[in-house]
mmCIF file of C-alpha atoms in Angstrom:
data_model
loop_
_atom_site.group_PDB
_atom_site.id
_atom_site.type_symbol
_atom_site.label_atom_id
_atom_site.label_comp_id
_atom_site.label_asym_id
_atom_site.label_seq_id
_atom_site.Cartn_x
_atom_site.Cartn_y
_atom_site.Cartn_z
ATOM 1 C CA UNK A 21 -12.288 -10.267 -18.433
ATOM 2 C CA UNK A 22 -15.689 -8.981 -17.767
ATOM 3 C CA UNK A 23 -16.821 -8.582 -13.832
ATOM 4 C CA UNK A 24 -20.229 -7.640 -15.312
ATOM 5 C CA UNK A 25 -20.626 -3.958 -14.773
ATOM 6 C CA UNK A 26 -24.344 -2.435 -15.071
ATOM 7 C CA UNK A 27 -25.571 1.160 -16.470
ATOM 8 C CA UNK A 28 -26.364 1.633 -13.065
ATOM 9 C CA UNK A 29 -23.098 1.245 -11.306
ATOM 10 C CA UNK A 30 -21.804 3.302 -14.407
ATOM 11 C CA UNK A 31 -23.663 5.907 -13.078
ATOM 12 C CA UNK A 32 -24.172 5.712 -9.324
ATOM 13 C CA UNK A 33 -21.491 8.293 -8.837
ATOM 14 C CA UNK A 34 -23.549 10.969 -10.439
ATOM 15 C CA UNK A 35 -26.528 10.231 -8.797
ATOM 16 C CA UNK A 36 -25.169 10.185 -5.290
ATOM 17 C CA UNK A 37 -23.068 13.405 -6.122
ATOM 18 C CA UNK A 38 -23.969 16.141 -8.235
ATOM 19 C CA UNK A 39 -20.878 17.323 -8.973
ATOM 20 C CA UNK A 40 -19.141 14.995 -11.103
ATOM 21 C CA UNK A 41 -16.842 15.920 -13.725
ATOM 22 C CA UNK A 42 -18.414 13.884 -16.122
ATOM 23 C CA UNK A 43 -21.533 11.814 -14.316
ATOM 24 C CA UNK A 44 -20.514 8.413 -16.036
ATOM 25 C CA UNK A 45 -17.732 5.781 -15.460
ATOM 26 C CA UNK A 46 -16.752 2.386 -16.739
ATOM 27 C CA UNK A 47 -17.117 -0.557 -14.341
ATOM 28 C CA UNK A 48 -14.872 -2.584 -16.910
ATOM 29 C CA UNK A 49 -13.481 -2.758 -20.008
ATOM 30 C CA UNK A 50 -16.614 -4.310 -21.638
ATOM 31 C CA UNK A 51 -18.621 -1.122 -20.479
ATOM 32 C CA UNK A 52 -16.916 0.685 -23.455
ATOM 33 C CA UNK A 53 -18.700 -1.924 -25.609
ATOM 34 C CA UNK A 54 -21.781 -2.889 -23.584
ATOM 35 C CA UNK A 55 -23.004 0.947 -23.246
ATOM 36 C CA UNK A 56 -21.027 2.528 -26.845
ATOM 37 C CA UNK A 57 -24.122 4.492 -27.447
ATOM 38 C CA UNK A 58 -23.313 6.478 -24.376
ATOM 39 C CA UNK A 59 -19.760 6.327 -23.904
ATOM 40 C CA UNK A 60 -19.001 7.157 -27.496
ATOM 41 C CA UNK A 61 -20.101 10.299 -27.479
ATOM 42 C CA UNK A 62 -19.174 11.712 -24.532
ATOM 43 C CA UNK A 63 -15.701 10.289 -24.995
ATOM 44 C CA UNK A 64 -15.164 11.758 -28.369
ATOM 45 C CA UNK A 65 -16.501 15.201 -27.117
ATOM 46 C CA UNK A 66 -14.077 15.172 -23.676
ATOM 47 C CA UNK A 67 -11.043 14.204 -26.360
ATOM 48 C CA UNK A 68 -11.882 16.485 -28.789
ATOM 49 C CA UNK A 69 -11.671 13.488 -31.439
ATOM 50 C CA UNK A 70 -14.107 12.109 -34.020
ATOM 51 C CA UNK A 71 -15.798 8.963 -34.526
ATOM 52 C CA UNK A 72 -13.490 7.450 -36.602
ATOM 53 C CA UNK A 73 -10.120 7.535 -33.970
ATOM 54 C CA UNK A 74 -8.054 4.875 -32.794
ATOM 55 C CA UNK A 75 -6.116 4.401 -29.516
ATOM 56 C CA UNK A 76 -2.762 2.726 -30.199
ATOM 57 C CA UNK A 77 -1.043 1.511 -27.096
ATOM 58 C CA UNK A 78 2.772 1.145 -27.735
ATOM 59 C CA UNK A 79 4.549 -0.071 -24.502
ATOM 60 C CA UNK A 80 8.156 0.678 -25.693
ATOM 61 C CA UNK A 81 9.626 1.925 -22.358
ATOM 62 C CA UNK A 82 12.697 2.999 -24.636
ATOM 63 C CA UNK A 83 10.346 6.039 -26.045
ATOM 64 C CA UNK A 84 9.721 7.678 -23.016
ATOM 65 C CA UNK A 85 11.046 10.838 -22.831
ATOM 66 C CA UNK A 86 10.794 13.158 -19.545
ATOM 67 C CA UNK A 87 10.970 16.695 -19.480
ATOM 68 C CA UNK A 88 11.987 17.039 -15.822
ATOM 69 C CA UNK A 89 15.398 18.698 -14.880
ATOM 70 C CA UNK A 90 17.581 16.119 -13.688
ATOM 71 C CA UNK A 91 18.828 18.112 -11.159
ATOM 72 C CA UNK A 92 15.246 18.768 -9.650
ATOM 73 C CA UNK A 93 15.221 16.873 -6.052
ATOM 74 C CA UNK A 94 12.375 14.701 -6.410
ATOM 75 C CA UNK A 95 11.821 13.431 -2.570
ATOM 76 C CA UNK A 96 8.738 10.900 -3.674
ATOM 77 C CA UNK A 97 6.264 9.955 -6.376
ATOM 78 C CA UNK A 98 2.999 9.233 -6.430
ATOM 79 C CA UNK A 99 2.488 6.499 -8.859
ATOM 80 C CA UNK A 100 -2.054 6.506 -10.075
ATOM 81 C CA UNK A 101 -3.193 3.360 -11.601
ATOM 82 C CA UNK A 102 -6.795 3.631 -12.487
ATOM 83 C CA UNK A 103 -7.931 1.019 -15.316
ATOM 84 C CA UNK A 104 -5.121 -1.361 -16.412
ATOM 85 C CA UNK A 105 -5.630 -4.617 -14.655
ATOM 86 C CA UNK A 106 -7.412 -7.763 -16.448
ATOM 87 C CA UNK A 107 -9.454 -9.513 -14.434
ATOM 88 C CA UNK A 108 -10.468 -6.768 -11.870
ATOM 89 C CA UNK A 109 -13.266 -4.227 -12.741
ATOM 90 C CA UNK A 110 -13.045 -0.393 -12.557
ATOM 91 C CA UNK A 111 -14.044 2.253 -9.852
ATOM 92 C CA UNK A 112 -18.003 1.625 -10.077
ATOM 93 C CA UNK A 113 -17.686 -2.351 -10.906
ATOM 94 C CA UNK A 114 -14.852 -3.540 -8.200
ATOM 95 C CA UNK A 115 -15.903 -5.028 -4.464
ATOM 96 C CA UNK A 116 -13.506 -4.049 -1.835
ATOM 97 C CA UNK A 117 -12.139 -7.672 -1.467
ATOM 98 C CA UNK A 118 -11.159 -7.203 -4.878
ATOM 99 C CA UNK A 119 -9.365 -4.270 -4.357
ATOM 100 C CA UNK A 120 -7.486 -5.704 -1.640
ATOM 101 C CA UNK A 121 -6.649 -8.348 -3.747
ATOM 102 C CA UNK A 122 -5.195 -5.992 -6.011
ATOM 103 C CA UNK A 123 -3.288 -3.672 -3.231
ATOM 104 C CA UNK A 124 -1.942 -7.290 -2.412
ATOM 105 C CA UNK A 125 -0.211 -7.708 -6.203
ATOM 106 C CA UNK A 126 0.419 -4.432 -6.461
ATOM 107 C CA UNK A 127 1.885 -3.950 -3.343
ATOM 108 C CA UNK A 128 3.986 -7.783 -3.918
ATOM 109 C CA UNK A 129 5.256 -6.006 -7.062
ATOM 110 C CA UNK A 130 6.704 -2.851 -6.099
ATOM 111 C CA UNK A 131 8.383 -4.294 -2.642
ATOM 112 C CA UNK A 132 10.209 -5.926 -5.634
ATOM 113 C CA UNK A 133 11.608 -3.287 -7.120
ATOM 114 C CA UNK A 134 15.276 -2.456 -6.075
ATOM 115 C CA UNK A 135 18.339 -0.140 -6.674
ATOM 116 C CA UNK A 136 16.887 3.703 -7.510
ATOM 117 C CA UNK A 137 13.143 1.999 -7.869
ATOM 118 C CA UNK A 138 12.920 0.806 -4.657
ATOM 119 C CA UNK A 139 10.444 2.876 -1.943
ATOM 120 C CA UNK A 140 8.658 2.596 0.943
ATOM 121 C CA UNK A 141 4.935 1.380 0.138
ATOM 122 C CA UNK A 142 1.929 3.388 1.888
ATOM 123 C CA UNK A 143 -1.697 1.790 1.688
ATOM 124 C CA UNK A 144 -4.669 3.615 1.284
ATOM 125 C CA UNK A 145 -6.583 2.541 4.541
ATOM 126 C CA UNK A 146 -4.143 2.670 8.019
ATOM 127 C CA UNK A 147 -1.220 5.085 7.361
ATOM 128 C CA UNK A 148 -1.018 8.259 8.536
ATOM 129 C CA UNK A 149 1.536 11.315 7.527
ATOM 130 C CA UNK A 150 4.904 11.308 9.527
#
C-alpha cells in the first residue's frame, strides 16, 4: 500500500542534518520504485551487490539458527522493526497518528505472547528507566 511518499520527505533528513549515514530514506515501499534511479545505486553500492541481484525473503522460522550460548543470561531484548508493515509508510512518509496506530497493534500483539515470549512492553514516549 502506497501512503504517497515524495523525493522530498526521502530526503528531509539530510537536509535538516548533515550527518546522515546515507542522506536518503524510503517513505514506503513504492519509493524503491517511484525514485529507482536514485535508490538503485546507492543501494547496490552500500550492499556491495550488482544490478542484477535479487532479495529472496524466506520466512521459515524452522531455519533460524542462533549462535548465542545458551547458557548466556539474557535479562531483556530489544526487538527493532523498521519497514515491514503494509499499509503504514516508513520513517520520512508516516504521521505520528499513524505510528500510534501501529504502537497500538504492535503493542496488542506482543501482550499476546505467553510462556518464555511473554515481557513487559515499554513505549517510546512516557517511560522512564527503573
Amino acid at each position: 500500500v502506497s501512503t504517497q511518499s515524495t523525493g522530498d520527505q526521502a530526503i528531509a533528513c539530510a537536509v535538516q542534518f548533515d550527518n546522515q549515514h546515507c542522506g536518503i530514506y524510503a517513505g514506503d515501499a513504492d519509493s524503491y520504485k517511484d525514485f529507482a534511479l536514485v535508490f538503485d545505486p546507492i543501494i547496490q553500492e552500500y550492499h556491495g551487490i550488482g544490478g542484477d541481484a535479487t532479495h529472496n525473503s524466506d520466512m521459515d522460522v524452522s531455519k533460524i539458527r542462533g549462535t548465542i550460548n545458551p547458557a548466556a543470561p539474557v535479562h531483556s531484548t530489544r526487538i527493532r522493526v523498521g519497514r515491514s508493515f503494509n499499509g503504514f509508510g516508513l520513517s520520512p512518509g508516516i504521521t505520528r497518528e499513524q505510528r500510534l496506530e501501529l504502537e497500538g497493534l504492535l503493542k496488542n500483539a506482543l501482550e499476546s505472547l505467553g510462556g518464555e515470549l511473554s515481557g513487559n512492553y515499554y513505549p517510546c514516549w512516557g517511560w522512564t528507566r527503573a
